[in-house]
Amino acid sequence: MKKTYVLEDLDCAHCAAKMEEAIKKIDGVTFAGVNFIAQKLTVEADDNKFYDIMKEVKAVIKKIEPDCVVVD
């Protein structure tokens, strides 16, 4: 499954790059892209585990940029 989300309050391009790299390392993720200019996150992952993977993705984002919110 591939989904794109809006990222609110993403303030740092370097943080966006760190998020992308960390999300790519999550088990089950086949693609991750964070577009700082568009404020968007694209995640492609295993359909059966997508909900759990997104919980991990959101935790990674909060750790790197605490004010950033993933809009479902």
CSV table of N, CA and C in Angstrom, one decimal:
chain,number,residue,atom,x,y,z
A,1,MET,N,0.8,-1.2,0.0
A,1,MET,CA,0.0,0.0,0.0
A,1,MET,C,0.9,1.2,0.0
A,2,LYS,N,0.5,2.2,-0.8
A,2,LYS,CA,1.2,3.5,-0.8
A,2,LYS,C,0.3,4.6,-0.5
A,3,LYS,N,0.7,5.4,0.5
A,3,LYS,CA,-0.2,6.6,0.9
A,3,LYS,C,0.7,7.8,1.0
A,4,THR,N,0.1,9.0,0.8
A,4,THR,CA,0.7,10.2,1.0
A,4,THR,C,0.0,11.0,2.1
A,5,TYR,N,0.8,11.6,3.0
A,5,TYR,CA,0.2,12.4,4.1
A,5,TYR,C,0.8,13.8,4.1
A,6,VAL,N,0.0,14.7,4.7
A,6,VAL,CA,0.5,16.1,4.8
A,6,VAL,C,1.2,16.2,6.2
A,7,LEU,N,2.3,16.9,6.2
A,7,LEU,CA,3.1,17.1,7.4
A,7,LEU,C,2.9,18.5,7.9
A,8,GLU,N,2.3,18.7,9.0
A,8,GLU,CA,2.2,20.1,9.5
A,8,GLU,C,3.3,20.4,10.5
A,9,ASP,N,3.8,21.7,10.4
A,9,ASP,CA,4.9,22.2,11.2
A,9,ASP,C,6.2,21.5,11.0
A,10,LEU,N,6.5,21.1,9.8
A,10,LEU,CA,7.8,20.6,9.5
A,10,LEU,C,8.7,21.8,9.2
A,11,ASP,N,9.6,22.1,10.1
A,11,ASP,CA,10.3,23.4,10.0
A,11,ASP,C,11.8,23.3,9.5
A,12,CYS,N,12.3,22.0,9.3
A,12,CYS,CA,13.7,21.9,9.1
A,12,CYS,C,14.0,20.9,8.0
A,13,ALA,N,14.7,21.3,6.9
A,13,ALA,CA,15.0,20.5,5.8
A,13,ALA,C,15.9,19.3,6.2
A,14,HIS,N,16.8,19.6,7.1
A,14,HIS,CA,17.7,18.6,7.6
A,14,HIS,C,16.9,17.5,8.3
A,15,CYS,N,16.0,17.9,9.2
A,15,CYS,CA,15.1,17.0,9.9
A,15,CYS,C,14.3,16.1,8.9
A,16,ALA,N,13.8,16.7,7.9
A,16,ALA,CA,13.0,16.0,6.9
A,16,ALA,C,13.9,14.9,6.3
A,17,ALA,N,15.1,15.2,6.0
A,17,ALA,CA,16.0,14.1,5.4
A,17,ALA,C,16.3,13.1,6.5
A,18,LYS,N,16.5,13.4,7.7
A,18,LYS,CA,16.7,12.4,8.8
A,18,LYS,C,15.5,11.6,9.0
A,19,MET,N,14.3,12.2,8.9
A,19,MET,CA,13.0,11.4,9.0
A,19,MET,C,13.0,10.3,7.9
A,20,GLU,N,13.2,10.8,6.6
A,20,GLU,CA,13.2,9.9,5.5
A,20,GLU,C,14.1,8.7,5.7
A,21,GLU,N,15.3,9.0,6.1
A,21,GLU,CA,16.3,7.9,6.3
A,21,GLU,C,15.8,6.9,7.4
A,22,ALA,N,15.3,7.5,8.5
A,22,ALA,CA,14.9,6.6,9.6
A,22,ALA,C,13.7,5.8,9.2
A,23,ILE,N,12.7,6.4,8.5
A,23,ILE,CA,11.5,5.6,8.0
A,23,ILE,C,11.9,4.5,7.1
A,24,LYS,N,12.8,4.7,6.2
A,24,LYS,CA,13.3,3.7,5.3
A,24,LYS,C,13.8,2.5,6.0
A,25,LYS,N,14.3,2.6,7.2
A,25,LYS,CA,14.9,1.5,8.0
A,25,LYS,C,13.8,0.7,8.7
A,26,ILE,N,12.6,1.2,8.8
A,26,ILE,CA,11.5,0.5,9.5
A,26,ILE,C,11.2,-0.8,8.7
A,27,ASP,N,11.1,-1.9,9.4
A,27,ASP,CA,10.8,-3.2,8.8
A,27,ASP,C,9.5,-3.2,8.2
A,28,GLY,N,9.4,-3.5,6.9
A,28,GLY,CA,8.1,-3.6,6.1
A,28,GLY,C,8.0,-2.4,5.2
A,29,VAL,N,8.8,-1.3,5.4
A,29,VAL,CA,8.7,-0.2,4.5
A,29,VAL,C,9.5,-0.4,3.2
A,30,THR,N,8.8,-0.3,2.1
A,30,THR,CA,9.5,-0.5,0.8
A,30,THR,C,9.9,0.8,0.1
A,31,PHE,N,9.3,1.9,0.5
A,31,PHE,CA,9.6,3.3,0.0
A,31,PHE,C,9.2,4.3,1.0
A,32,ALA,N,10.0,5.3,1.2
A,32,ALA,CA,9.7,6.5,2.1
A,32,ALA,C,10.2,7.7,1.4
A,33,GLY,N,9.4,8.8,1.4
A,33,GLY,CA,9.9,10.0,0.8
A,33,GLY,C,9.3,11.2,1.6
A,34,VAL,N,10.1,12.1,2.0
A,34,VAL,CA,9.7,13.3,2.7
A,34,VAL,C,10.0,14.5,1.9
A,35,ASN,N,9.0,15.2,1.4
A,35,ASN,CA,9.2,16.4,0.6
A,35,ASN,C,9.1,17.6,1.5
A,36,PHE,N,10.2,18.3,1.8
A,36,PHE,CA,10.2,19.4,2.7
A,36,PHE,C,9.4,20.6,2.1
A,37,ILE,N,9.6,20.9,0.9
A,37,ILE,CA,8.9,22.0,0.2
A,37,ILE,C,7.4,21.8,0.2
A,38,ALA,N,7.0,20.6,-0.2
A,38,ALA,CA,5.5,20.4,-0.3
A,38,ALA,C,4.9,20.0,1.1
A,39,GLN,N,5.8,19.7,2.1
A,39,GLN,CA,5.3,19.3,3.4
A,39,GLN,C,4.5,18.0,3.3
A,40,LYS,N,5.1,17.0,2.6
A,40,LYS,CA,4.4,15.8,2.4
A,40,LYS,C,5.3,14.6,2.7
A,41,LEU,N,4.6,13.5,3.2
A,41,LEU,CA,5.3,12.3,3.4
A,41,LEU,C,4.6,11.2,2.6
A,42,THR,N,5.4,10.4,1.9
A,42,THR,CA,4.9,9.3,1.1
A,42,THR,C,5.5,8.0,1.7
A,43,VAL,N,4.6,7.1,2.0
A,43,VAL,CA,5.1,5.8,2.5
A,43,VAL,C,4.5,4.7,1.7
A,44,GLU,N,5.3,3.7,1.4
A,44,GLU,CA,4.9,2.5,0.7
A,44,GLU,C,5.3,1.3,1.6
A,45,ALA,N,4.4,0.5,2.0
A,45,ALA,CA,4.7,-0.6,3.0
A,45,ALA,C,3.8,-1.8,2.8
A,46,ASP,N,4.1,-2.8,3.5
A,46,ASP,CA,3.3,-4.0,3.5
A,46,ASP,C,1.9,-3.8,3.9
A,47,ASP,N,1.0,-4.2,3.1
A,47,ASP,CA,-0.5,-3.9,3.3
A,47,ASP,C,-0.9,-4.5,4.7
A,48,ASN,N,-0.5,-5.7,5.0
A,48,ASN,CA,-0.9,-6.4,6.2
A,48,ASN,C,-0.5,-5.7,7.5
A,49,LYS,N,0.6,-5.0,7.4
A,49,LYS,CA,1.2,-4.3,8.6
A,49,LYS,C,1.1,-2.8,8.5
A,50,PHE,N,0.4,-2.3,7.6
A,50,PHE,CA,0.5,-0.8,7.3
A,50,PHE,C,0.1,0.0,8.5
A,51,TYR,N,-0.9,-0.3,9.2
A,51,TYR,CA,-1.4,0.4,10.4
A,51,TYR,C,-0.3,0.5,11.5
A,52,ASP,N,0.4,-0.7,11.8
A,52,ASP,CA,1.4,-0.8,12.8
A,52,ASP,C,2.7,0.0,12.3
A,53,ILE,N,3.0,-0.1,11.0
A,53,ILE,CA,4.1,0.6,10.5
A,53,ILE,C,3.9,2.1,10.6
A,54,MET,N,2.7,2.6,10.3
A,54,MET,CA,2.4,4.0,10.4
A,54,MET,C,2.6,4.5,11.9
A,55,LYS,N,2.3,3.7,12.8
A,55,LYS,CA,2.5,4.0,14.2
A,55,LYS,C,4.0,4.3,14.5
A,56,GLU,N,4.8,3.4,13.9
A,56,GLU,CA,6.2,3.5,14.1
A,56,GLU,C,6.7,4.8,13.4
A,57,VAL,N,6.2,5.0,12.2
A,57,VAL,CA,6.6,6.2,11.4
A,57,VAL,C,6.3,7.5,12.2
A,58,LYS,N,5.1,7.5,12.8
A,58,LYS,CA,4.7,8.7,13.5
A,58,LYS,C,5.6,8.9,14.7
A,59,ALA,N,6.0,7.8,15.4
A,59,ALA,CA,6.9,7.9,16.5
A,59,ALA,C,8.3,8.4,16.1
A,60,VAL,N,8.8,8.0,15.0
A,60,VAL,CA,10.1,8.4,14.4
A,60,VAL,C,10.0,9.9,14.2
A,61,ILE,N,8.9,10.4,13.5
A,61,ILE,CA,8.7,11.8,13.2
A,61,ILE,C,8.7,12.6,14.5
A,62,LYS,N,8.0,12.2,15.5
A,62,LYS,CA,7.9,12.9,16.8
A,62,LYS,C,9.3,13.0,17.4
A,63,LYS,N,10.0,12.0,17.3
A,63,LYS,CA,11.4,11.9,18.0
A,63,LYS,C,12.3,13.0,17.3
A,64,ILE,N,12.2,13.1,16.0
A,64,ILE,CA,13.1,13.9,15.2
A,64,ILE,C,12.6,15.4,15.3
A,65,GLU,N,11.3,15.6,15.1
A,65,GLU,CA,10.7,16.9,15.0
A,65,GLU,C,9.5,16.9,15.9
A,66,PRO,N,9.6,17.2,17.2
A,66,PRO,CA,8.4,17.0,18.1
A,66,PRO,C,7.2,17.8,17.8
A,67,ASP,N,7.3,18.9,17.1
A,67,ASP,CA,6.1,19.7,16.7
A,67,ASP,C,5.4,19.3,15.4
A,68,CYS,N,6.1,18.4,14.7
A,68,CYS,CA,5.5,18.0,13.4
A,68,CYS,C,4.4,17.0,13.6
A,69,VAL,N,3.3,17.2,12.8
A,69,VAL,CA,2.1,16.3,12.9
A,69,VAL,C,1.8,15.7,11.6
A,70,VAL,N,1.6,14.4,11.6
A,70,VAL,CA,1.2,13.7,10.3
A,70,VAL,C,-0.4,13.8,10.3
A,71,VAL,N,-0.9,14.4,9.2
A,71,VAL,CA,-2.3,14.6,9.0
A,71,VAL,C,-2.8,13.4,8.2
A,72,ASP,N,-3.7,12.6,8.9
A,72,ASP,CA,-4.3,11.4,8.2
A,72,ASP,C,-5.3,11.7,7.2
